[in-house]
PDB file of C-alpha atoms and ligand atoms in Angstrom:
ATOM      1  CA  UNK A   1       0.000   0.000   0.000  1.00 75.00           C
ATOM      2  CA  UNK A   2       1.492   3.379  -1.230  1.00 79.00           C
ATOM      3  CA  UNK A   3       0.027   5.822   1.658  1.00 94.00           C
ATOM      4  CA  UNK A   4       1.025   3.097   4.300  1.00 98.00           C
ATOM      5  CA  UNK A   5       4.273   4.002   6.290  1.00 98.00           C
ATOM      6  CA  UNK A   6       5.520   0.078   7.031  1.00 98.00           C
ATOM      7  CA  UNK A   7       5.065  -0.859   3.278  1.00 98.00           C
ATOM      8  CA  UNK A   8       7.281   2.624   2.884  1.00 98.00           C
ATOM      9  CA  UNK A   9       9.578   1.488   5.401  1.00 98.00           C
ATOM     10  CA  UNK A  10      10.088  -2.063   4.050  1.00 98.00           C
ATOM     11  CA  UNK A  11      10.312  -0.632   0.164  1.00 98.00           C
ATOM     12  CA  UNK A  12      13.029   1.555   1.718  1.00 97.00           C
ATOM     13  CA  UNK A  13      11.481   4.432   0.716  1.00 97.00           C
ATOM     14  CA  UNK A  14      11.403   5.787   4.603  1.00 97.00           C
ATOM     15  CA  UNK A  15      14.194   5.868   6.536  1.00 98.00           C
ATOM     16  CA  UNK A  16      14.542   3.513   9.389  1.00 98.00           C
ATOM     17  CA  UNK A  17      17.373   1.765  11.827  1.00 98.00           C
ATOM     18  CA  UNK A  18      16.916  -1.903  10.272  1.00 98.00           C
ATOM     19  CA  UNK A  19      18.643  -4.293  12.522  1.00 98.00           C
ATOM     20  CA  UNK A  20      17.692  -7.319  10.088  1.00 98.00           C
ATOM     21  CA  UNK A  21      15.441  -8.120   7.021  1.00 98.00           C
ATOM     22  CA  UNK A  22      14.939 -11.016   4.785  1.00 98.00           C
ATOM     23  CA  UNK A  23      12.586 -11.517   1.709  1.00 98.00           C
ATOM     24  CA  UNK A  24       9.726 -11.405   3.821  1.00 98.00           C
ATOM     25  CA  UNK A  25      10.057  -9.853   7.061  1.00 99.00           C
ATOM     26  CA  UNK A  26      11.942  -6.056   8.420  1.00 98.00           C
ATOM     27  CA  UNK A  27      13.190  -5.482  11.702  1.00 99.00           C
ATOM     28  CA  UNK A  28      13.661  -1.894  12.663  1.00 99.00           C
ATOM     29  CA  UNK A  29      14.233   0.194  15.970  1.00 98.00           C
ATOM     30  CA  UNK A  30      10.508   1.929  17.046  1.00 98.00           C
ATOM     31  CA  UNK A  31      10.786   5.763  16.924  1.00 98.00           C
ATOM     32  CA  UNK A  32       9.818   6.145  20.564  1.00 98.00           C
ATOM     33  CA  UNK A  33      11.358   3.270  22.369  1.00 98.00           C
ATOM     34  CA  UNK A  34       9.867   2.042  25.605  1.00 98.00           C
ATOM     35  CA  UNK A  35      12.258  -0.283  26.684  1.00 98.00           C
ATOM     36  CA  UNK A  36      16.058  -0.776  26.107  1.00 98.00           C
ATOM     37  CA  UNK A  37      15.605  -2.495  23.583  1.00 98.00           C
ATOM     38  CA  UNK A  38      12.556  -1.736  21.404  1.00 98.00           C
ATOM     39  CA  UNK A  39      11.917  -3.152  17.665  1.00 98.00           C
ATOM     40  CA  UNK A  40       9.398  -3.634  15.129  1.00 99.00           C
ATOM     41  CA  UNK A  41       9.379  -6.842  12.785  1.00 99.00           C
ATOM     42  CA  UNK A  42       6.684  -6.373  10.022  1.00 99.00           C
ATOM     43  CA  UNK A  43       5.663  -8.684   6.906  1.00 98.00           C
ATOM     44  CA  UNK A  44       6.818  -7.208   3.624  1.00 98.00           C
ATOM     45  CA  UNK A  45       3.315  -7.747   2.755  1.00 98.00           C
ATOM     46  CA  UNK A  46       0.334  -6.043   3.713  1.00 98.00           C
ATOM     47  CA  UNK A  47      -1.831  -6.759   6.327  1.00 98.00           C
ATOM     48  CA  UNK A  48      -4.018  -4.882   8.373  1.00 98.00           C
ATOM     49  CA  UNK A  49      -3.815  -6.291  11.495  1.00 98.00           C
ATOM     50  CA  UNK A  50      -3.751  -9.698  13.496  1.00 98.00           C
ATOM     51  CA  UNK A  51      -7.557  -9.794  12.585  1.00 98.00           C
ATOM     52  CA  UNK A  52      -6.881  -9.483   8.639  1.00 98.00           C
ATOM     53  CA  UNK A  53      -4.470 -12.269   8.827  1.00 98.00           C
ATOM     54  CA  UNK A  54      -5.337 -15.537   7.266  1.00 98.00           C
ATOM     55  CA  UNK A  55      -1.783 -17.124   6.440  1.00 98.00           C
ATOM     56  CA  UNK A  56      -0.722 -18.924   8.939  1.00 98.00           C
ATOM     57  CA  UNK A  57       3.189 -19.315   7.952  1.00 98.00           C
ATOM     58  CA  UNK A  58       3.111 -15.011   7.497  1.00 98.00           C
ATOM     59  CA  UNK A  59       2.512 -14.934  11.162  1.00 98.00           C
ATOM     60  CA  UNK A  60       4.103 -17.945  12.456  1.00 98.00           C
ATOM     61  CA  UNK A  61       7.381 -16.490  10.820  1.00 98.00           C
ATOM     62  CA  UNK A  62       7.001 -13.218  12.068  1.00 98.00           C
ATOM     63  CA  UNK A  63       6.870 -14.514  15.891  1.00 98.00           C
ATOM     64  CA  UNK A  64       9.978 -16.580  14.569  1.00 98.00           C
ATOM     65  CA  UNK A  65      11.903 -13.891  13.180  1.00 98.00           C
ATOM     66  CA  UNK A  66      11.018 -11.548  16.037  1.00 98.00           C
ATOM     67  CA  UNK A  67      12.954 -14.435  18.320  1.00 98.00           C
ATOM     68  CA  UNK A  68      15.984 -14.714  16.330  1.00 98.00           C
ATOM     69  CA  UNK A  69      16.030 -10.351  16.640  1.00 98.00           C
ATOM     70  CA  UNK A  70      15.686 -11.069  20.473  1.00 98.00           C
ATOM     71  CA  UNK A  71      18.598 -13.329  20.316  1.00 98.00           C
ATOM     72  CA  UNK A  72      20.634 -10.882  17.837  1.00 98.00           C
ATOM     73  CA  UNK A  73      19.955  -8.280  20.381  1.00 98.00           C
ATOM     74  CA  UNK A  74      21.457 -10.673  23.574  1.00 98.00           C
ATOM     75  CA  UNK A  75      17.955 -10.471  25.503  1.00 98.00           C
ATOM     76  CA  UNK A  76      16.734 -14.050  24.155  1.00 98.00           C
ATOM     77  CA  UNK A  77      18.021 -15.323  27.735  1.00 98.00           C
ATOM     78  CA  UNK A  78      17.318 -13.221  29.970  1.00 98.00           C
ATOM     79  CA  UNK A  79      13.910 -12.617  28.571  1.00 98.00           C
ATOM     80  CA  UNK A  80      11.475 -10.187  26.167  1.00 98.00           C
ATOM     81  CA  UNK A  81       8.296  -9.758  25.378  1.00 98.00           C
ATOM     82  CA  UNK A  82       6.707  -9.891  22.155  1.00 98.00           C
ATOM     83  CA  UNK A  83       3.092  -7.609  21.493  1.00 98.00           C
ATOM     84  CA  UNK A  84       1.106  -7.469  18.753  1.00 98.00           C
ATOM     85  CA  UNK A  85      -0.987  -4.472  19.876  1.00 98.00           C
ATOM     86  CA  UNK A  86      -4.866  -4.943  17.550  1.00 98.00           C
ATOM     87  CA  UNK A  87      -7.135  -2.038  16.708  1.00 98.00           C
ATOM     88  CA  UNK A  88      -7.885   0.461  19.000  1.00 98.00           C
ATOM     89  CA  UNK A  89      -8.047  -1.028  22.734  1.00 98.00           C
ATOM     90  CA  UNK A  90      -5.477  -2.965  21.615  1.00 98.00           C
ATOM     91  CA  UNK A  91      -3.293   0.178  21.280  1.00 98.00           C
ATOM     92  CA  UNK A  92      -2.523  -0.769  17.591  1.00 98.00           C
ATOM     93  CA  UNK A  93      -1.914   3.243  16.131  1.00 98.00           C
ATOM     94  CA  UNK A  94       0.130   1.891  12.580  1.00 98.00           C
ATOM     95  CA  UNK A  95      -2.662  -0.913  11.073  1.00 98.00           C
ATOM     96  CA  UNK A  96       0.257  -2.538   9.318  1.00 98.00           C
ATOM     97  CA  UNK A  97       0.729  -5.698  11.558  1.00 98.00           C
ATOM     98  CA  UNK A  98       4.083  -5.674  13.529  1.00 98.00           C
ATOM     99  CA  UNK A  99       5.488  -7.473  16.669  1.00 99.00           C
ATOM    100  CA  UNK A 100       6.722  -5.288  19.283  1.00 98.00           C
ATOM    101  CA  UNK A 101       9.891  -6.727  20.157  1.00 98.00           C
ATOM    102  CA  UNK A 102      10.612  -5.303  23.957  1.00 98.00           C
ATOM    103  CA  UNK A 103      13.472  -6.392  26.084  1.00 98.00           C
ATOM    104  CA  UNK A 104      16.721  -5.154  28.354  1.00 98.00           C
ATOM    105  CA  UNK A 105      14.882  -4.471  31.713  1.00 98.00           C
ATOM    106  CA  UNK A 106      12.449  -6.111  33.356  1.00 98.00           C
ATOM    107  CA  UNK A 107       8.701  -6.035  31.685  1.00 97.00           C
ATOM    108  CA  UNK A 108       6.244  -5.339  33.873  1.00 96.00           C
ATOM    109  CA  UNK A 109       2.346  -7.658  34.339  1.00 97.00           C
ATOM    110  CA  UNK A 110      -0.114  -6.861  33.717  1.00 95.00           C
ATOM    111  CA  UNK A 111       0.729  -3.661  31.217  1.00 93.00           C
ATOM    112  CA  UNK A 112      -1.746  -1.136  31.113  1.00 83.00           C
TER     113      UNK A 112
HETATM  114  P1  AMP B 201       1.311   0.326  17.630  1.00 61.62           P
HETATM  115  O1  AMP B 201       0.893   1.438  18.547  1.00 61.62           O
HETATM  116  O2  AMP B 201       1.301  -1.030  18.237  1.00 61.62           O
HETATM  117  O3  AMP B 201       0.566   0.395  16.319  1.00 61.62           O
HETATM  118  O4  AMP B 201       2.848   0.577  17.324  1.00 61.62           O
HETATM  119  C1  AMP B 201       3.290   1.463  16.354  1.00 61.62           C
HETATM  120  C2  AMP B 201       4.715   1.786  16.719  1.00 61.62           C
HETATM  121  O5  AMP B 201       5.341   2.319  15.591  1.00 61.62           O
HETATM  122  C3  AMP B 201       4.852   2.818  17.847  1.00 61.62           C
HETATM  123  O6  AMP B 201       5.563   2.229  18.927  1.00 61.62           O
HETATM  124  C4  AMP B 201       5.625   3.954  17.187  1.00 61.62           C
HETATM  125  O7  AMP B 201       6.565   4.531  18.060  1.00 61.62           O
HETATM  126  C5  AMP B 201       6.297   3.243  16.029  1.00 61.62           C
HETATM  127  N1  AMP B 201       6.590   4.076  14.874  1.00 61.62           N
HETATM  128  C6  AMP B 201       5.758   4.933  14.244  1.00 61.62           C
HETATM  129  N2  AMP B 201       6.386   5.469  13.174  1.00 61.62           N
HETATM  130  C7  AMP B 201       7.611   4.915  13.124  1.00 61.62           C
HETATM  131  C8  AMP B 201       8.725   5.061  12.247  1.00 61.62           C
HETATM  132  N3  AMP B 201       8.685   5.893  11.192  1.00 61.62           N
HETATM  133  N4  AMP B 201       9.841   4.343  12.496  1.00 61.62           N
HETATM  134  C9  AMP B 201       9.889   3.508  13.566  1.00 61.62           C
HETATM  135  N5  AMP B 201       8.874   3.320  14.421  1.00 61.62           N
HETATM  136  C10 AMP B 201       7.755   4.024  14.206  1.00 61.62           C
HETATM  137 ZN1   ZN B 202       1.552  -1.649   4.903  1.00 61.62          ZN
END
């Protein structure tokens, strides 16, 4: 989608700190980080939001590929969390789907 700012991001026609891609998934720093470590892992392709998804294997690899950026990052052992924030209460703001990738202190339960 052309006025979507994650399809811009993964065309790399935004700017954005990409700690790892592949041919179907981006990893990049959030903007405003809330934790230490703070990134985004999107599909190349898009979707909506968790609710629009219907491949299985697009979202199965994103929670993979969002582990192996934990691991790149050094928090896969002492622990992360992983969000997929969906439509409004869910906090989701950018209705491309992305995992949160959150780690490097302590997460706090329940969040807000
Ligand atoms: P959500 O609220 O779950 O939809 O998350 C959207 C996230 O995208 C927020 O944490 C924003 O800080 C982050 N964000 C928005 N624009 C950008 C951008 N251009 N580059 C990196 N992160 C962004
Ligand atoms: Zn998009």
């Amino acid at each position: 989608m052309t006025d979507c700012m994650f399809c811009r991001i993964a065309k790399g026609e935004m700017p954005a700190t990409i700690v790892n891609q592949d041919d179907r998934y981006v990893a990049f720093r959030d903007i405003h980080p809330h934790a230490p470590a703070h990134i985004l892992v999107i599909p190349r392709e898009h979707v909506r939001s968790l609710n629009e998804a219907t491949d299985a294997a697009l979202v199965g690899g994103l929670l993979l590929f969002a582990r192996d950026v934990a691991q790149a990052e050094s928090i896969g052992t002492a622990g992360y969390r992983v969000v997929l924030n969906t439509n409004g209460d869910g906090g989701q703001t950018v209705f491309h789907i992305h995992a949160h990738v959150m780690g490097g202190r302590a997460m706090k339960w329940p969040p807000g």
